[in-house]
mmCIF file of N, CA and C in Angstrom:
data_model
loop_
_atom_site.group_PDB
_atom_site.id
_atom_site.type_symbol
_atom_site.label_atom_id
_atom_site.label_comp_id
_atom_site.label_asym_id
_atom_site.label_seq_id
_atom_site.Cartn_x
_atom_site.Cartn_y
_atom_site.Cartn_z
ATOM 1 N N MET A 1 48.892 -25.722 -3.608
ATOM 2 C CA MET A 1 48.184 -24.275 -4.302
ATOM 3 C C MET A 1 47.939 -24.432 -5.907
ATOM 4 N N PRO A 2 47.026 -23.582 -5.623
ATOM 5 C CA PRO A 2 46.155 -23.739 -7.489
ATOM 6 C C PRO A 2 47.591 -23.248 -8.333
ATOM 7 N N THR A 3 47.006 -23.635 -9.309
ATOM 8 C CA THR A 3 48.100 -22.736 -11.172
ATOM 9 C C THR A 3 47.178 -22.657 -11.617
ATOM 10 N N ASP A 4 46.387 -22.139 -12.046
ATOM 11 C CA ASP A 4 45.252 -21.524 -12.831
ATOM 12 C C ASP A 4 44.929 -20.160 -12.289
ATOM 13 N N PRO A 5 45.185 -18.929 -13.291
ATOM 14 C CA PRO A 5 45.096 -17.500 -12.618
ATOM 15 C C PRO A 5 43.771 -17.608 -12.078
ATOM 16 N N VAL A 6 42.726 -18.117 -12.016
ATOM 17 C CA VAL A 6 41.518 -17.686 -11.407
ATOM 18 C C VAL A 6 41.949 -18.178 -10.052
ATOM 19 N N GLY A 7 41.859 -19.643 -9.775
ATOM 20 C CA GLY A 7 42.656 -19.929 -9.051
ATOM 21 C C GLY A 7 43.662 -19.301 -7.678
ATOM 22 N N ARG A 8 44.522 -19.087 -8.546
ATOM 23 C CA ARG A 8 45.622 -18.317 -7.915
ATOM 24 C C ARG A 8 45.015 -16.641 -7.311
ATOM 25 N N PHE A 9 44.163 -16.223 -8.343
ATOM 26 C CA PHE A 9 43.827 -14.846 -7.970
ATOM 27 C C PHE A 9 42.924 -15.234 -7.075
ATOM 28 N N LEU A 10 41.625 -16.201 -6.438
ATOM 29 C CA LEU A 10 41.176 -16.025 -5.706
ATOM 30 C C LEU A 10 41.752 -16.629 -4.680
ATOM 31 N N ALA A 11 43.050 -18.063 -3.951
ATOM 32 C CA ALA A 11 44.041 -17.881 -3.114
ATOM 33 C C ALA A 11 44.454 -16.225 -2.919
ATOM 34 N N ALA A 12 44.698 -15.419 -3.532
ATOM 35 C CA ALA A 12 45.307 -14.078 -3.224
ATOM 36 C C ALA A 12 44.086 -12.953 -2.382
ATOM 37 N N LEU A 13 43.008 -13.245 -2.695
ATOM 38 C CA LEU A 13 41.998 -12.945 -1.978
ATOM 39 C C LEU A 13 41.963 -12.802 -0.384
ATOM 40 N N ASP A 14 41.169 -11.817 0.230
ATOM 41 C CA ASP A 14 40.515 -11.889 1.419
ATOM 42 C C ASP A 14 39.102 -12.708 1.294
ATOM 43 N N PRO A 15 38.739 -13.381 2.472
ATOM 44 C CA PRO A 15 37.541 -14.318 2.534
ATOM 45 C C PRO A 15 36.412 -14.457 2.184
ATOM 46 N N ASP A 16 35.767 -12.522 2.527
ATOM 47 C CA ASP A 16 34.951 -12.042 1.925
ATOM 48 C C ASP A 16 35.216 -11.986 0.537
ATOM 49 N N HIS A 17 35.804 -11.149 0.023
ATOM 50 C CA HIS A 17 36.021 -10.772 -1.652
ATOM 51 C C HIS A 17 35.870 -12.386 -2.723
ATOM 52 N N ARG A 18 37.158 -13.687 -1.858
ATOM 53 C CA ARG A 18 36.747 -14.568 -1.967
ATOM 54 C C ARG A 18 36.022 -15.339 -2.311
ATOM 55 N N ASP A 19 34.436 -15.047 -1.286
ATOM 56 C CA ASP A 19 33.024 -15.403 -1.666
ATOM 57 C C ASP A 19 32.653 -14.733 -2.881
ATOM 58 N N ALA A 20 32.865 -13.617 -2.935
ATOM 59 C CA ALA A 20 31.858 -12.730 -3.846
ATOM 60 C C ALA A 20 32.542 -13.368 -5.349
ATOM 61 N N VAL A 21 33.714 -13.256 -5.611
ATOM 62 C CA VAL A 21 34.030 -13.512 -6.770
ATOM 63 C C VAL A 21 33.683 -15.069 -7.385
ATOM 64 N N ARG A 22 33.738 -15.517 -5.914
ATOM 65 C CA ARG A 22 32.853 -17.458 -6.535
ATOM 66 C C ARG A 22 32.044 -17.033 -7.138
ATOM 67 N N ALA A 23 31.063 -15.860 -6.632
ATOM 68 C CA ALA A 23 29.712 -16.122 -7.026
ATOM 69 C C ALA A 23 29.051 -15.388 -8.821
ATOM 70 N N ARG A 24 30.590 -15.094 -8.754
ATOM 71 C CA ARG A 24 30.468 -14.243 -9.962
ATOM 72 C C ARG A 24 30.563 -15.621 -11.408
ATOM 73 N N PRO A 25 30.253 -14.821 -13.025
ATOM 74 C CA PRO A 25 30.397 -15.973 -13.404
ATOM 75 C C PRO A 25 32.012 -16.470 -14.127
ATOM 76 N N ARG A 26 32.099 -17.117 -14.321
ATOM 77 C CA ARG A 26 33.150 -17.701 -14.627
ATOM 78 C C ARG A 26 33.976 -16.954 -15.247
ATOM 79 N N ASP A 27 33.753 -16.602 -16.489
ATOM 80 C CA ASP A 27 34.081 -15.786 -17.320
ATOM 81 C C ASP A 27 34.455 -14.250 -16.810
ATOM 82 N N GLU A 28 33.745 -13.734 -15.301
ATOM 83 C CA GLU A 28 33.910 -12.311 -15.053
ATOM 84 C C GLU A 28 34.741 -12.467 -13.849
ATOM 85 N N GLN A 29 34.532 -13.917 -13.542
ATOM 86 C CA GLN A 29 35.799 -14.112 -13.111
ATOM 87 C C GLN A 29 37.605 -14.540 -13.297
ATOM 88 N N GLU A 30 37.681 -15.009 -14.695
ATOM 89 C CA GLU A 30 38.314 -14.732 -15.531
ATOM 90 C C GLU A 30 39.229 -13.362 -15.883
ATOM 91 N N ARG A 31 38.198 -12.664 -16.134
ATOM 92 C CA ARG A 31 38.582 -10.937 -16.431
ATOM 93 C C ARG A 31 39.417 -10.377 -15.294
ATOM 94 N N LEU A 32 38.505 -10.669 -14.130
ATOM 95 C CA LEU A 32 39.323 -10.287 -12.901
ATOM 96 C C LEU A 32 40.803 -10.714 -12.371
ATOM 97 N N ALA A 33 40.820 -12.603 -12.777
ATOM 98 C CA ALA A 33 42.044 -12.914 -13.060
ATOM 99 C C ALA A 33 43.275 -12.181 -13.360
ATOM 100 N N GLU A 34 43.091 -11.945 -15.545
ATOM 101 C CA GLU A 34 43.325 -11.186 -15.983
ATOM 102 C C GLU A 34 44.030 -9.855 -15.025
ATOM 103 N N SER A 35 43.244 -9.083 -15.137
ATOM 104 C CA SER A 35 43.904 -7.894 -14.699
ATOM 105 C C SER A 35 44.612 -8.176 -13.483
ATOM 106 N N TRP A 36 44.237 -8.987 -12.656
ATOM 107 C CA TRP A 36 44.935 -8.889 -11.271
ATOM 108 C C TRP A 36 46.471 -9.157 -11.726
ATOM 109 N N GLU A 37 46.588 -10.330 -12.849
ATOM 110 C CA GLU A 37 48.114 -10.586 -13.396
ATOM 111 C C GLU A 37 48.187 -9.379 -14.171
ATOM 112 N N ARG A 38 47.914 -8.710 -14.383
ATOM 113 C CA ARG A 38 48.218 -7.449 -15.251
ATOM 114 C C ARG A 38 48.986 -6.549 -14.087
ATOM 115 N N GLU A 39 47.986 -6.386 -13.009
ATOM 116 C CA GLU A 39 48.588 -5.280 -12.050
ATOM 117 C C GLU A 39 49.464 -6.012 -11.399
ATOM 118 N N LEU A 40 49.898 -7.172 -11.188
ATOM 119 C CA LEU A 40 51.338 -7.817 -10.760
ATOM 120 C C LEU A 40 52.462 -7.235 -11.284
ATOM 121 N N LEU A 41 51.981 -7.590 -12.908
ATOM 122 C CA LEU A 41 53.197 -7.199 -13.781
ATOM 123 C C LEU A 41 53.828 -5.852 -13.909
ATOM 124 N N ALA A 42 52.521 -5.048 -14.039
ATOM 125 C CA ALA A 42 52.328 -3.763 -14.106
ATOM 126 C C ALA A 42 53.242 -2.726 -13.304
ATOM 127 N N ASP A 43 53.239 -3.199 -12.004
ATOM 128 C CA ASP A 43 53.255 -2.454 -10.840
ATOM 129 C C ASP A 43 54.978 -2.530 -10.795
ATOM 130 N N THR A 44 55.277 -1.151 -10.167
ATOM 131 C CA THR A 44 56.918 -1.442 -10.108
ATOM 132 C C THR A 44 56.946 -1.598 -8.254
ATOM 133 N N ASP A 45 55.806 -1.427 -7.327
ATOM 134 C CA ASP A 45 56.041 -0.998 -5.890
ATOM 135 C C ASP A 45 55.966 -2.336 -5.585
ATOM 136 N N LEU A 46 54.622 -3.169 -6.312
ATOM 137 C CA LEU A 46 55.120 -4.595 -6.301
ATOM 138 C C LEU A 46 55.949 -5.477 -6.262
ATOM 139 N N ASP A 47 57.084 -4.969 -6.657
ATOM 140 C CA ASP A 47 57.848 -5.736 -7.287
ATOM 141 C C ASP A 47 58.753 -5.785 -6.159
ATOM 142 N N THR A 48 59.008 -4.503 -5.381
ATOM 143 C CA THR A 48 59.583 -4.666 -4.428
ATOM 144 C C THR A 48 59.222 -5.378 -2.915
ATOM 145 N N LEU A 49 57.786 -5.243 -3.131
ATOM 146 C CA LEU A 49 57.150 -6.061 -1.827
ATOM 147 C C LEU A 49 57.025 -7.834 -1.962
ATOM 148 N N ASP A 50 57.158 -8.344 -3.165
ATOM 149 C CA ASP A 50 57.163 -9.138 -3.771
ATOM 150 C C ASP A 50 58.263 -10.240 -3.590
ATOM 151 N N GLU A 51 59.535 -8.774 -3.704
ATOM 152 C CA GLU A 51 61.090 -10.098 -3.022
ATOM 153 C C GLU A 51 60.849 -9.889 -1.678
ATOM 154 N N LEU A 52 59.979 -9.339 -1.158
ATOM 155 C CA LEU A 52 59.938 -9.220 0.895
ATOM 156 C C LEU A 52 59.088 -10.766 1.167
ATOM 157 N N SER A 53 57.914 -10.355 0.486
ATOM 158 C CA SER A 53 56.936 -11.366 0.514
ATOM 159 C C SER A 53 55.938 -11.529 -0.805
ATOM 160 N N PRO A 54 56.108 -12.954 -1.365
ATOM 161 C CA PRO A 54 55.399 -12.853 -2.780
ATOM 162 C C PRO A 54 54.018 -13.300 -2.338
ATOM 163 N N THR A 55 53.463 -13.709 -1.060
ATOM 164 C CA THR A 55 51.978 -13.569 -1.068
ATOM 165 C C THR A 55 51.331 -12.332 -0.393
ATOM 166 N N ALA A 56 52.134 -11.318 -0.041
ATOM 167 C CA ALA A 56 51.928 -9.991 0.344
ATOM 168 C C ALA A 56 51.505 -9.291 -0.952
ATOM 169 N N ALA A 57 52.510 -9.643 -1.946
ATOM 170 C CA ALA A 57 52.015 -8.412 -3.128
ATOM 171 C C ALA A 57 51.190 -9.054 -4.098
ATOM 172 N N GLU A 58 50.853 -10.361 -3.997
ATOM 173 C CA GLU A 58 49.449 -10.784 -4.517
ATOM 174 C C GLU A 58 47.910 -10.140 -4.043
ATOM 175 N N ALA A 59 48.221 -10.333 -2.676
ATOM 176 C CA ALA A 59 47.129 -9.911 -2.052
ATOM 177 C C ALA A 59 46.893 -8.738 -2.109
ATOM 178 N N GLU A 60 47.911 -7.532 -2.263
ATOM 179 C CA GLU A 60 47.893 -6.656 -2.385
ATOM 180 C C GLU A 60 46.938 -6.308 -3.614
ATOM 181 N N ALA A 61 47.934 -6.849 -5.060
ATOM 182 C CA ALA A 61 47.430 -6.616 -6.035
ATOM 183 C C ALA A 61 45.639 -7.207 -6.185
ATOM 184 N N ALA A 62 45.781 -8.240 -5.476
ATOM 185 C CA ALA A 62 44.108 -8.543 -5.731
ATOM 186 C C ALA A 62 42.960 -7.564 -4.768
ATOM 187 N N ARG A 63 43.989 -6.637 -3.937
ATOM 188 C CA ARG A 63 42.746 -5.420 -3.285
ATOM 189 C C ARG A 63 42.823 -4.365 -4.597
ATOM 190 N N ARG A 64 43.278 -4.071 -4.499
ATOM 191 C CA ARG A 64 43.684 -3.048 -5.887
ATOM 192 C C ARG A 64 42.891 -3.506 -7.297
ATOM 193 N N VAL A 65 42.889 -4.748 -7.179
ATOM 194 C CA VAL A 65 42.070 -5.394 -8.436
ATOM 195 C C VAL A 65 39.956 -5.350 -8.335
ATOM 196 N N MET A 66 40.346 -5.538 -6.874
ATOM 197 C CA MET A 66 38.583 -5.984 -6.283
ATOM 198 C C MET A 66 38.428 -3.956 -6.215
ATOM 199 N N GLU A 67 39.367 -3.297 -5.658
ATOM 200 C CA GLU A 67 38.617 -2.515 -5.369
ATOM 201 C C GLU A 67 38.774 -1.284 -7.019
ATOM 202 N N SER A 68 39.155 -1.305 -7.219
ATOM 203 C CA SER A 68 38.683 -0.812 -8.937
ATOM 204 C C SER A 68 38.138 -1.505 -9.572
ATOM 205 N N ASP A 69 36.839 -2.942 -8.989
ATOM 206 C CA ASP A 69 35.923 -3.435 -10.097
ATOM 207 C C ASP A 69 34.813 -2.398 -9.289
ATOM 208 N N THR A 70 34.758 -2.387 -8.168
ATOM 209 C CA THR A 70 33.613 -1.707 -7.382
ATOM 210 C C THR A 70 32.769 -0.492 -7.796
ATOM 211 N N PRO A 71 31.438 -0.528 -8.613
ATOM 212 C CA PRO A 71 31.671 0.763 -8.340
ATOM 213 C C PRO A 71 31.293 1.504 -7.737
#
């Protein structure tokens, strides 16, 4: 299991988004990972999901970040 924020973010993404993020520059990957961490901390709905399934909460936060990053 990755311990750095970018690695954890990539692990939470679905395969298609994971490949797309890996193709981006490292600074952009870090920006997305920071957004993902903020989403995990800020959204109280994810707190409940995190209690049931931490992996599902991380995946949902990753989906939201990628959705908001799409123009």
